[in-house]
Amino acid sequence: AQTVTQSQPEMSVQEAETVTLSCTYDTSESDYYLFWYKQPPSRQMILVIRQEAYKQQNATENRFSVNFQKAAKSFSLKISDSQLGDAAMYFCAFTYGGSQGNLIFGKGTKLSVKP
Amino acid sequence: DGGITQSPKYLFRKEGQNVTLSCEQNLNHDAMYWYRQDPGQGLRLIYYSQIVNDFQKGDIAEGYSVSREKKESFPLTVTSAQKNPTAFYLCASSIGGSRTGAFFGQGTRLTVV
């Protein structure tokens, strides 16, 4: 069975600083995909970044980047130059090539940004 | 603008009643999904559909039903058999399966009174 674990229920960062959110996963699949989603107070889920397991290069989207450690089954999200608008719940999610629809989510990390 | 529209945003239901949550997308996506979110939990999959007139149960399908008569629409019915229906419900769609990442609607908050 596939599982996704986020071990940090809450995190806090000072504005303009950098923060890293942790995610580990467990799977026996070789073809899989990992995601970070942001859920602001409006509660709409927003796709932040996507990583394909077969790509060694870490994905980057502006201030957001991941550290994908395939052997360790770790997929952390780094937010640089944190902004007040980054305050939200962040969910790590997983799916695999043979899946027809099941995005498996972690329980989330609540990020606070202090001015 | 393309997107996913869920309605209503807030819904109240009396115990014993069925209620239907609407989800419409104009992204021309083949796949659509329903997730349930409870406090302190991640999202859990209720049902998903890859093509019109076909859908599959997710992890927590008991007490729910869906239909997919049109590509754009994927309504979810919460039946009286669902023992704990109060939750936040999110509809999503994707181009082909979930490997591309899914796009979500703004959600419906269902409260049983």
PDB file of C-alpha atoms in Angstrom:
ATOM      1  CA  ALA A   1       0.000   0.000   0.000  1.00  0.00           C
ATOM      2  CA  GLN A   2       1.112   3.507  -0.763  1.00  0.00           C
ATOM      3  CA  THR A   3       1.398   5.982   2.108  1.00  0.00           C
ATOM      4  CA  VAL A   4       2.396   9.625   2.445  1.00  0.00           C
ATOM      5  CA  THR A   5       3.617  11.023   5.746  1.00  0.00           C
ATOM      6  CA  GLN A   6       4.059  14.638   6.747  1.00  0.00           C
ATOM      7  CA  SER A   7       5.673  14.693  10.178  1.00  0.00           C
ATOM      8  CA  GLN A   8       5.336  18.421  10.856  1.00  0.00           C
ATOM      9  CA  PRO A   9       1.746  19.410  11.721  1.00  0.00           C
ATOM     10  CA  GLU A  10       2.782  23.067  12.015  1.00  0.00           C
ATOM     11  CA  MET A  11       5.707  25.203  10.936  1.00  0.00           C
ATOM     12  CA  SER A  12       6.538  28.854  11.269  1.00  0.00           C
ATOM     13  CA  VAL A  13       8.855  31.105   9.266  1.00  0.00           C
ATOM     14  CA  GLN A  14       9.858  34.728   9.357  1.00  0.00           C
ATOM     15  CA  GLU A  15       8.980  36.789   6.304  1.00  0.00           C
ATOM     16  CA  ALA A  16      11.815  36.750   3.719  1.00  0.00           C
ATOM     17  CA  GLU A  17      13.380  33.659   5.311  1.00  0.00           C
ATOM     18  CA  THR A  18      13.515  30.117   3.951  1.00  0.00           C
ATOM     19  CA  VAL A  19      11.538  27.159   5.254  1.00  0.00           C
ATOM     20  CA  THR A  20      11.529  23.468   4.383  1.00  0.00           C
ATOM     21  CA  LEU A  21       8.504  21.216   4.730  1.00  0.00           C
ATOM     22  CA  SER A  22       9.099  17.480   5.001  1.00  0.00           C
ATOM     23  CA  CYS A  23       7.340  14.598   3.287  1.00  0.00           C
ATOM     24  CA  THR A  24       8.138  10.922   3.114  1.00  0.00           C
ATOM     25  CA  TYR A  25       6.327   8.271   1.154  1.00  0.00           C
ATOM     26  CA  ASP A  26       6.268   4.534   0.840  1.00  0.00           C
ATOM     27  CA  THR A  27       5.706   2.638  -2.377  1.00  0.00           C
ATOM     28  CA  SER A  28       6.927  -0.357  -4.325  1.00  0.00           C
ATOM     29  CA  GLU A  29       6.063   1.296  -7.616  1.00  0.00           C
ATOM     30  CA  SER A  30       8.813   2.529  -9.929  1.00  0.00           C
ATOM     31  CA  ASP A  31       6.705   4.878 -12.035  1.00  0.00           C
ATOM     32  CA  TYR A  32       5.226   7.502  -9.780  1.00  0.00           C
ATOM     33  CA  TYR A  33       4.650  11.218  -9.362  1.00  0.00           C
ATOM     34  CA  LEU A  34       4.836  13.518  -6.377  1.00  0.00           C
ATOM     35  CA  PHE A  35       3.135  16.827  -5.759  1.00  0.00           C
ATOM     36  CA  TRP A  36       2.909  19.670  -3.299  1.00  0.00           C
ATOM     37  CA  TYR A  37      -0.420  21.419  -2.970  1.00  0.00           C
ATOM     38  CA  LYS A  38      -1.168  24.650  -1.130  1.00  0.00           C
ATOM     39  CA  GLN A  39      -4.507  25.243   0.582  1.00  0.00           C
ATOM     40  CA  PRO A  40      -4.906  28.874   1.678  1.00  0.00           C
ATOM     41  CA  PRO A  41      -7.716  30.030   3.982  1.00  0.00           C
ATOM     42  CA  SER A  42     -10.035  30.120   0.960  1.00  0.00           C
ATOM     43  CA  ARG A  43      -9.625  26.300   1.023  1.00  0.00           C
ATOM     44  CA  GLN A  44      -9.067  25.929  -2.712  1.00  0.00           C
ATOM     45  CA  MET A  45      -6.274  23.477  -3.425  1.00  0.00           C
ATOM     46  CA  ILE A  46      -3.540  24.929  -5.620  1.00  0.00           C
ATOM     47  CA  LEU A  47      -0.885  22.819  -7.303  1.00  0.00           C
ATOM     48  CA  VAL A  48       2.507  24.210  -6.320  1.00  0.00           C
ATOM     49  CA  ILE A  49       4.983  21.810  -7.844  1.00  0.00           C
ATOM     50  CA  ARG A  50       5.222  18.377  -9.468  1.00  0.00           C
ATOM     51  CA  GLN A  51       8.046  15.846  -9.632  1.00  0.00           C
ATOM     52  CA  GLU A  52       8.328  12.766 -11.817  1.00  0.00           C
ATOM     53  CA  ALA A  53      10.145   9.915 -10.095  1.00  0.00           C
ATOM     54  CA  TYR A  54      12.293   9.035 -13.082  1.00  0.00           C
ATOM     55  CA  LYS A  55      13.698  12.557 -13.300  1.00  0.00           C
ATOM     56  CA  GLN A  56      16.746  13.071 -11.140  1.00  0.00           C
ATOM     57  CA  GLN A  57      16.627  16.837 -11.432  1.00  0.00           C
ATOM     58  CA  ASN A  58      14.691  18.520  -8.655  1.00  0.00           C
ATOM     59  CA  ALA A  59      11.659  20.492  -9.786  1.00  0.00           C
ATOM     60  CA  THR A  60      11.600  24.268  -9.284  1.00  0.00           C
ATOM     61  CA  GLU A  61       8.841  26.826  -9.624  1.00  0.00           C
ATOM     62  CA  ASN A  62      10.003  30.352  -8.825  1.00  0.00           C
ATOM     63  CA  ARG A  63      10.508  30.497  -5.022  1.00  0.00           C
ATOM     64  CA  PHE A  64       9.424  26.888  -4.572  1.00  0.00           C
ATOM     65  CA  SER A  65      11.771  23.960  -5.038  1.00  0.00           C
ATOM     66  CA  VAL A  66      11.893  20.358  -3.965  1.00  0.00           C
ATOM     67  CA  ASN A  67      14.585  18.083  -2.643  1.00  0.00           C
ATOM     68  CA  PHE A  68      13.721  14.678  -4.082  1.00  0.00           C
ATOM     69  CA  GLN A  69      15.691  11.857  -2.482  1.00  0.00           C
ATOM     70  CA  LYS A  70      14.426   8.758  -4.255  1.00  0.00           C
ATOM     71  CA  ALA A  71      16.392   6.187  -2.277  1.00  0.00           C
ATOM     72  CA  ALA A  72      15.248   7.693   0.998  1.00  0.00           C
ATOM     73  CA  LYS A  73      11.700   8.175  -0.343  1.00  0.00           C
ATOM     74  CA  SER A  74      11.789  11.767   0.736  1.00  0.00           C
ATOM     75  CA  PHE A  75      10.220  14.757  -1.023  1.00  0.00           C
ATOM     76  CA  SER A  76      10.665  18.013   0.845  1.00  0.00           C
ATOM     77  CA  LEU A  77       9.470  21.451  -0.242  1.00  0.00           C
ATOM     78  CA  LYS A  78      11.652  24.511   0.174  1.00  0.00           C
ATOM     79  CA  ILE A  79      10.085  27.949   0.117  1.00  0.00           C
ATOM     80  CA  SER A  80      12.595  30.762  -0.325  1.00  0.00           C
ATOM     81  CA  ASP A  81      12.021  34.437   0.479  1.00  0.00           C
ATOM     82  CA  SER A  82       8.802  33.564   2.323  1.00  0.00           C
ATOM     83  CA  GLN A  83       5.915  35.954   1.864  1.00  0.00           C
ATOM     84  CA  LEU A  84       2.803  36.555   3.951  1.00  0.00           C
ATOM     85  CA  GLY A  85       0.732  35.009   1.156  1.00  0.00           C
ATOM     86  CA  ASP A  86       2.575  31.733   1.596  1.00  0.00           C
ATOM     87  CA  ALA A  87       0.713  31.118   4.856  1.00  0.00           C
ATOM     88  CA  ALA A  88      -1.455  28.073   4.213  1.00  0.00           C
ATOM     89  CA  MET A  89      -1.826  24.346   4.662  1.00  0.00           C
ATOM     90  CA  TYR A  90       0.591  22.418   2.479  1.00  0.00           C
ATOM     91  CA  PHE A  91      -0.163  18.888   1.375  1.00  0.00           C
ATOM     92  CA  CYS A  92       2.220  16.382  -0.104  1.00  0.00           C
ATOM     93  CA  ALA A  93       0.565  13.966  -2.556  1.00  0.00           C
ATOM     94  CA  PHE A  94       1.514  10.871  -4.520  1.00  0.00           C
ATOM     95  CA  THR A  95       0.206   8.908  -7.457  1.00  0.00           C
ATOM     96  CA  TYR A  96       1.643   6.142  -9.587  1.00  0.00           C
ATOM     97  CA  GLY A  97       1.587   5.219 -13.226  1.00  0.00           C
ATOM     98  CA  GLY A  98      -0.788   2.302 -12.883  1.00  0.00           C
ATOM     99  CA  SER A  99      -3.246   4.309 -10.872  1.00  0.00           C
ATOM    100  CA  GLN A 100      -6.340   5.564 -12.606  1.00  0.00           C
ATOM    101  CA  GLY A 101      -7.095   8.307 -10.255  1.00  0.00           C
ATOM    102  CA  ASN A 102      -5.956   7.956  -6.733  1.00  0.00           C
ATOM    103  CA  LEU A 103      -3.964  10.920  -5.494  1.00  0.00           C
ATOM    104  CA  ILE A 104      -2.837   9.916  -2.007  1.00  0.00           C
ATOM    105  CA  PHE A 105      -2.424  12.840   0.352  1.00  0.00           C
ATOM    106  CA  GLY A 106      -0.492  13.402   3.551  1.00  0.00           C
ATOM    107  CA  LYS A 107      -2.259  15.048   6.481  1.00  0.00           C
ATOM    108  CA  GLY A 108      -0.745  18.419   5.798  1.00  0.00           C
ATOM    109  CA  THR A 109       1.531  20.995   7.397  1.00  0.00           C
ATOM    110  CA  LYS A 110       0.173  24.339   8.518  1.00  0.00           C
ATOM    111  CA  LEU A 111       2.657  27.083   7.642  1.00  0.00           C
ATOM    112  CA  SER A 112       2.547  30.431   9.411  1.00  0.00           C
ATOM    113  CA  VAL A 113       4.533  33.415   8.148  1.00  0.00           C
ATOM    114  CA  LYS A 114       5.509  36.070  10.675  1.00  0.00           C
ATOM    115  CA  PRO A 115       5.952  39.671   9.503  1.00  0.00           C
TER     116      PRO A 115
ATOM    117  CA  ASP B   1     -11.884  31.485 -17.870  1.00  0.00           C
ATOM    118  CA  GLY B   2     -11.423  27.745 -17.587  1.00  0.00           C
ATOM    119  CA  GLY B   3     -11.931  26.121 -14.257  1.00  0.00           C
ATOM    120  CA  ILE B   4     -13.947  23.954 -11.943  1.00  0.00           C
ATOM    121  CA  THR B   5     -17.123  25.244 -10.344  1.00  0.00           C
ATOM    122  CA  GLN B   6     -18.614  23.678  -7.257  1.00  0.00           C
ATOM    123  CA  SER B   7     -21.956  24.690  -5.892  1.00  0.00           C
ATOM    124  CA  PRO B   8     -23.205  25.535  -3.431  1.00  0.00           C
ATOM    125  CA  LYS B   9     -20.361  26.781  -1.267  1.00  0.00           C
ATOM    126  CA  TYR B  10     -22.255  25.975   1.935  1.00  0.00           C
ATOM    127  CA  LEU B  11     -24.959  23.348   2.303  1.00  0.00           C
ATOM    128  CA  PHE B  12     -27.061  22.321   5.264  1.00  0.00           C
ATOM    129  CA  ARG B  13     -28.901  19.032   5.400  1.00  0.00           C
ATOM    130  CA  LYS B  14     -31.239  17.458   7.864  1.00  0.00           C
ATOM    131  CA  GLU B  15     -30.483  13.978   9.025  1.00  0.00           C
ATOM    132  CA  GLY B  16     -32.058  11.347   6.818  1.00  0.00           C
ATOM    133  CA  GLN B  17     -32.063  13.480   3.683  1.00  0.00           C
ATOM    134  CA  ASN B  18     -30.102  12.938   0.502  1.00  0.00           C
ATOM    135  CA  VAL B  19     -28.262  15.939  -0.923  1.00  0.00           C
ATOM    136  CA  THR B  20     -26.440  16.486  -4.215  1.00  0.00           C
ATOM    137  CA  LEU B  21     -23.264  18.525  -4.637  1.00  0.00           C
ATOM    138  CA  SER B  22     -22.617  19.982  -8.046  1.00  0.00           C
ATOM    139  CA  CYS B  23     -19.286  19.964  -9.894  1.00  0.00           C
ATOM    140  CA  GLU B  24     -18.835  21.396 -13.397  1.00  0.00           C
ATOM    141  CA  GLN B  25     -15.591  21.882 -15.364  1.00  0.00           C
ATOM    142  CA  ASN B  26     -14.867  23.601 -18.664  1.00  0.00           C
ATOM    143  CA  LEU B  27     -11.251  22.473 -18.918  1.00  0.00           C
ATOM    144  CA  ASN B  28     -12.098  19.615 -21.290  1.00  0.00           C
ATOM    145  CA  HIS B  29     -10.547  17.205 -18.793  1.00  0.00           C
ATOM    146  CA  ASP B  30     -11.400  13.531 -19.087  1.00  0.00           C
ATOM    147  CA  ALA B  31     -10.911  12.602 -15.451  1.00  0.00           C
ATOM    148  CA  MET B  32     -12.881  13.922 -12.477  1.00  0.00           C
ATOM    149  CA  TYR B  33     -12.663  13.177  -8.775  1.00  0.00           C
ATOM    150  CA  TRP B  34     -14.445  13.743  -5.479  1.00  0.00           C
ATOM    151  CA  TYR B  35     -12.480  14.069  -2.260  1.00  0.00           C
ATOM    152  CA  ARG B  36     -13.551  14.503   1.321  1.00  0.00           C
ATOM    153  CA  GLN B  37     -11.535  16.592   3.775  1.00  0.00           C
ATOM    154  CA  ASP B  38     -11.937  16.392   7.546  1.00  0.00           C
ATOM    155  CA  PRO B  39     -10.080  18.491  10.151  1.00  0.00           C
ATOM    156  CA  GLY B  40      -6.551  17.221  10.718  1.00  0.00           C
ATOM    157  CA  GLN B  41      -6.842  14.823   7.799  1.00  0.00           C
ATOM    158  CA  GLY B  42      -5.574  14.860   4.288  1.00  0.00           C
ATOM    159  CA  LEU B  43      -7.947  14.409   1.395  1.00  0.00           C
ATOM    160  CA  ARG B  44      -9.595  11.042   0.937  1.00  0.00           C
ATOM    161  CA  LEU B  45     -10.925   9.834  -2.400  1.00  0.00           C
ATOM    162  CA  ILE B  46     -14.642   9.101  -2.611  1.00  0.00           C
ATOM    163  CA  TYR B  47     -15.210   8.404  -6.337  1.00  0.00           C
ATOM    164  CA  TYR B  48     -13.462   9.068  -9.600  1.00  0.00           C
ATOM    165  CA  SER B  49     -14.336   8.894 -13.264  1.00  0.00           C
ATOM    166  CA  GLN B  50     -12.017   8.593 -16.261  1.00  0.00           C
ATOM    167  CA  ILE B  51     -14.663   8.773 -18.991  1.00  0.00           C
ATOM    168  CA  VAL B  52     -18.333   9.520 -19.432  1.00  0.00           C
ATOM    169  CA  ASN B  53     -20.720   6.880 -18.081  1.00  0.00           C
ATOM    170  CA  ASP B  54     -17.966   5.177 -16.112  1.00  0.00           C
ATOM    171  CA  PHE B  55     -16.804   5.732 -12.541  1.00  0.00           C
ATOM    172  CA  GLN B  56     -14.927   3.874  -9.837  1.00  0.00           C
ATOM    173  CA  LYS B  57     -15.164   3.744  -6.053  1.00  0.00           C
ATOM    174  CA  GLY B  58     -12.404   5.338  -4.056  1.00  0.00           C
ATOM    175  CA  ASP B  59     -11.367   4.603  -0.506  1.00  0.00           C
ATOM    176  CA  ILE B  60     -14.492   5.895   1.234  1.00  0.00           C
ATOM    177  CA  ALA B  61     -17.370   5.397  -1.235  1.00  0.00           C
ATOM    178  CA  GLU B  62     -19.907   4.000   1.241  1.00  0.00           C
ATOM    179  CA  GLY B  63     -22.913   6.284   1.606  1.00  0.00           C
ATOM    180  CA  TYR B  64     -22.126   8.235  -1.576  1.00  0.00           C
ATOM    181  CA  SER B  65     -23.186   7.943  -5.207  1.00  0.00           C
ATOM    182  CA  VAL B  66     -22.130   9.703  -8.418  1.00  0.00           C
ATOM    183  CA  SER B  67     -23.050   9.960 -12.081  1.00  0.00           C
ATOM    184  CA  ARG B  68     -21.095  11.018 -15.170  1.00  0.00           C
ATOM    185  CA  GLU B  69     -23.583  11.627 -17.945  1.00  0.00           C
ATOM    186  CA  LYS B  70     -21.597  14.504 -19.434  1.00  0.00           C
ATOM    187  CA  LYS B  71     -17.869  15.110 -19.644  1.00  0.00           C
ATOM    188  CA  GLU B  72     -18.260  18.460 -17.926  1.00  0.00           C
ATOM    189  CA  SER B  73     -20.318  17.322 -14.950  1.00  0.00           C
ATOM    190  CA  PHE B  74     -19.712  14.959 -12.046  1.00  0.00           C
ATOM    191  CA  PRO B  75     -22.334  15.421  -9.294  1.00  0.00           C
ATOM    192  CA  LEU B  76     -21.968  13.744  -5.915  1.00  0.00           C
ATOM    193  CA  THR B  77     -24.965  12.591  -3.889  1.00  0.00           C
ATOM    194  CA  VAL B  78     -24.518  12.201  -0.164  1.00  0.00           C
ATOM    195  CA  THR B  79     -27.145   9.695   0.893  1.00  0.00           C
ATOM    196  CA  SER B  80     -28.771   9.122   4.257  1.00  0.00           C
ATOM    197  CA  ALA B  81     -26.615   6.003   4.543  1.00  0.00           C
ATOM    198  CA  GLN B  82     -23.521   8.157   5.059  1.00  0.00           C
ATOM    199  CA  LYS B  83     -23.149   8.086   8.830  1.00  0.00           C
ATOM    200  CA  ASN B  84     -20.948  11.141   9.264  1.00  0.00           C
ATOM    201  CA  PRO B  85     -21.486  13.422   6.263  1.00  0.00           C
ATOM    202  CA  THR B  86     -20.422  16.743   7.806  1.00  0.00           C
ATOM    203  CA  ALA B  87     -17.199  17.606   5.985  1.00  0.00           C
ATOM    204  CA  PHE B  88     -15.590  19.716   3.296  1.00  0.00           C
ATOM    205  CA  TYR B  89     -15.973  18.224  -0.187  1.00  0.00           C
ATOM    206  CA  LEU B  90     -13.588  18.971  -3.036  1.00  0.00           C
ATOM    207  CA  CYS B  91     -14.075  18.172  -6.696  1.00  0.00           C
ATOM    208  CA  ALA B  92     -11.089  17.927  -9.022  1.00  0.00           C
ATOM    209  CA  SER B  93     -10.279  17.162 -12.628  1.00  0.00           C
ATOM    210  CA  SER B  94      -7.209  16.225 -14.631  1.00  0.00           C
ATOM    211  CA  ILE B  95      -6.209  15.728 -18.247  1.00  0.00           C
ATOM    212  CA  GLY B  96      -5.314  12.077 -18.061  1.00  0.00           C
ATOM    213  CA  GLY B  97      -5.367  10.236 -14.781  1.00  0.00           C
ATOM    214  CA  SER B  98      -3.854  12.036 -11.836  1.00  0.00           C
ATOM    215  CA  ARG B  99      -0.203  11.885 -12.912  1.00  0.00           C
ATOM    216  CA  THR B 100      -0.361  15.381 -14.366  1.00  0.00           C
ATOM    217  CA  GLY B 101      -1.704  16.781 -11.148  1.00  0.00           C
ATOM    218  CA  ALA B 102      -5.329  17.585 -10.522  1.00  0.00           C
ATOM    219  CA  PHE B 103      -7.058  20.979 -10.564  1.00  0.00           C
ATOM    220  CA  PHE B 104      -9.529  21.610  -7.777  1.00  0.00           C
ATOM    221  CA  GLY B 105     -12.757  23.497  -7.302  1.00  0.00           C
ATOM    222  CA  GLN B 106     -13.354  25.784  -4.350  1.00  0.00           C
ATOM    223  CA  GLY B 107     -15.178  23.137  -2.360  1.00  0.00           C
ATOM    224  CA  THR B 108     -18.530  22.683  -0.655  1.00  0.00           C
ATOM    225  CA  ARG B 109     -18.928  22.702   3.095  1.00  0.00           C
ATOM    226  CA  LEU B 110     -21.717  20.272   4.054  1.00  0.00           C
ATOM    227  CA  THR B 111     -23.206  20.436   7.529  1.00  0.00           C
ATOM    228  CA  VAL B 112     -25.804  18.036   8.855  1.00  0.00           C
ATOM    229  CA  VAL B 113     -28.196  19.691  11.291  1.00  0.00           C
TER     230      VAL B 113
END
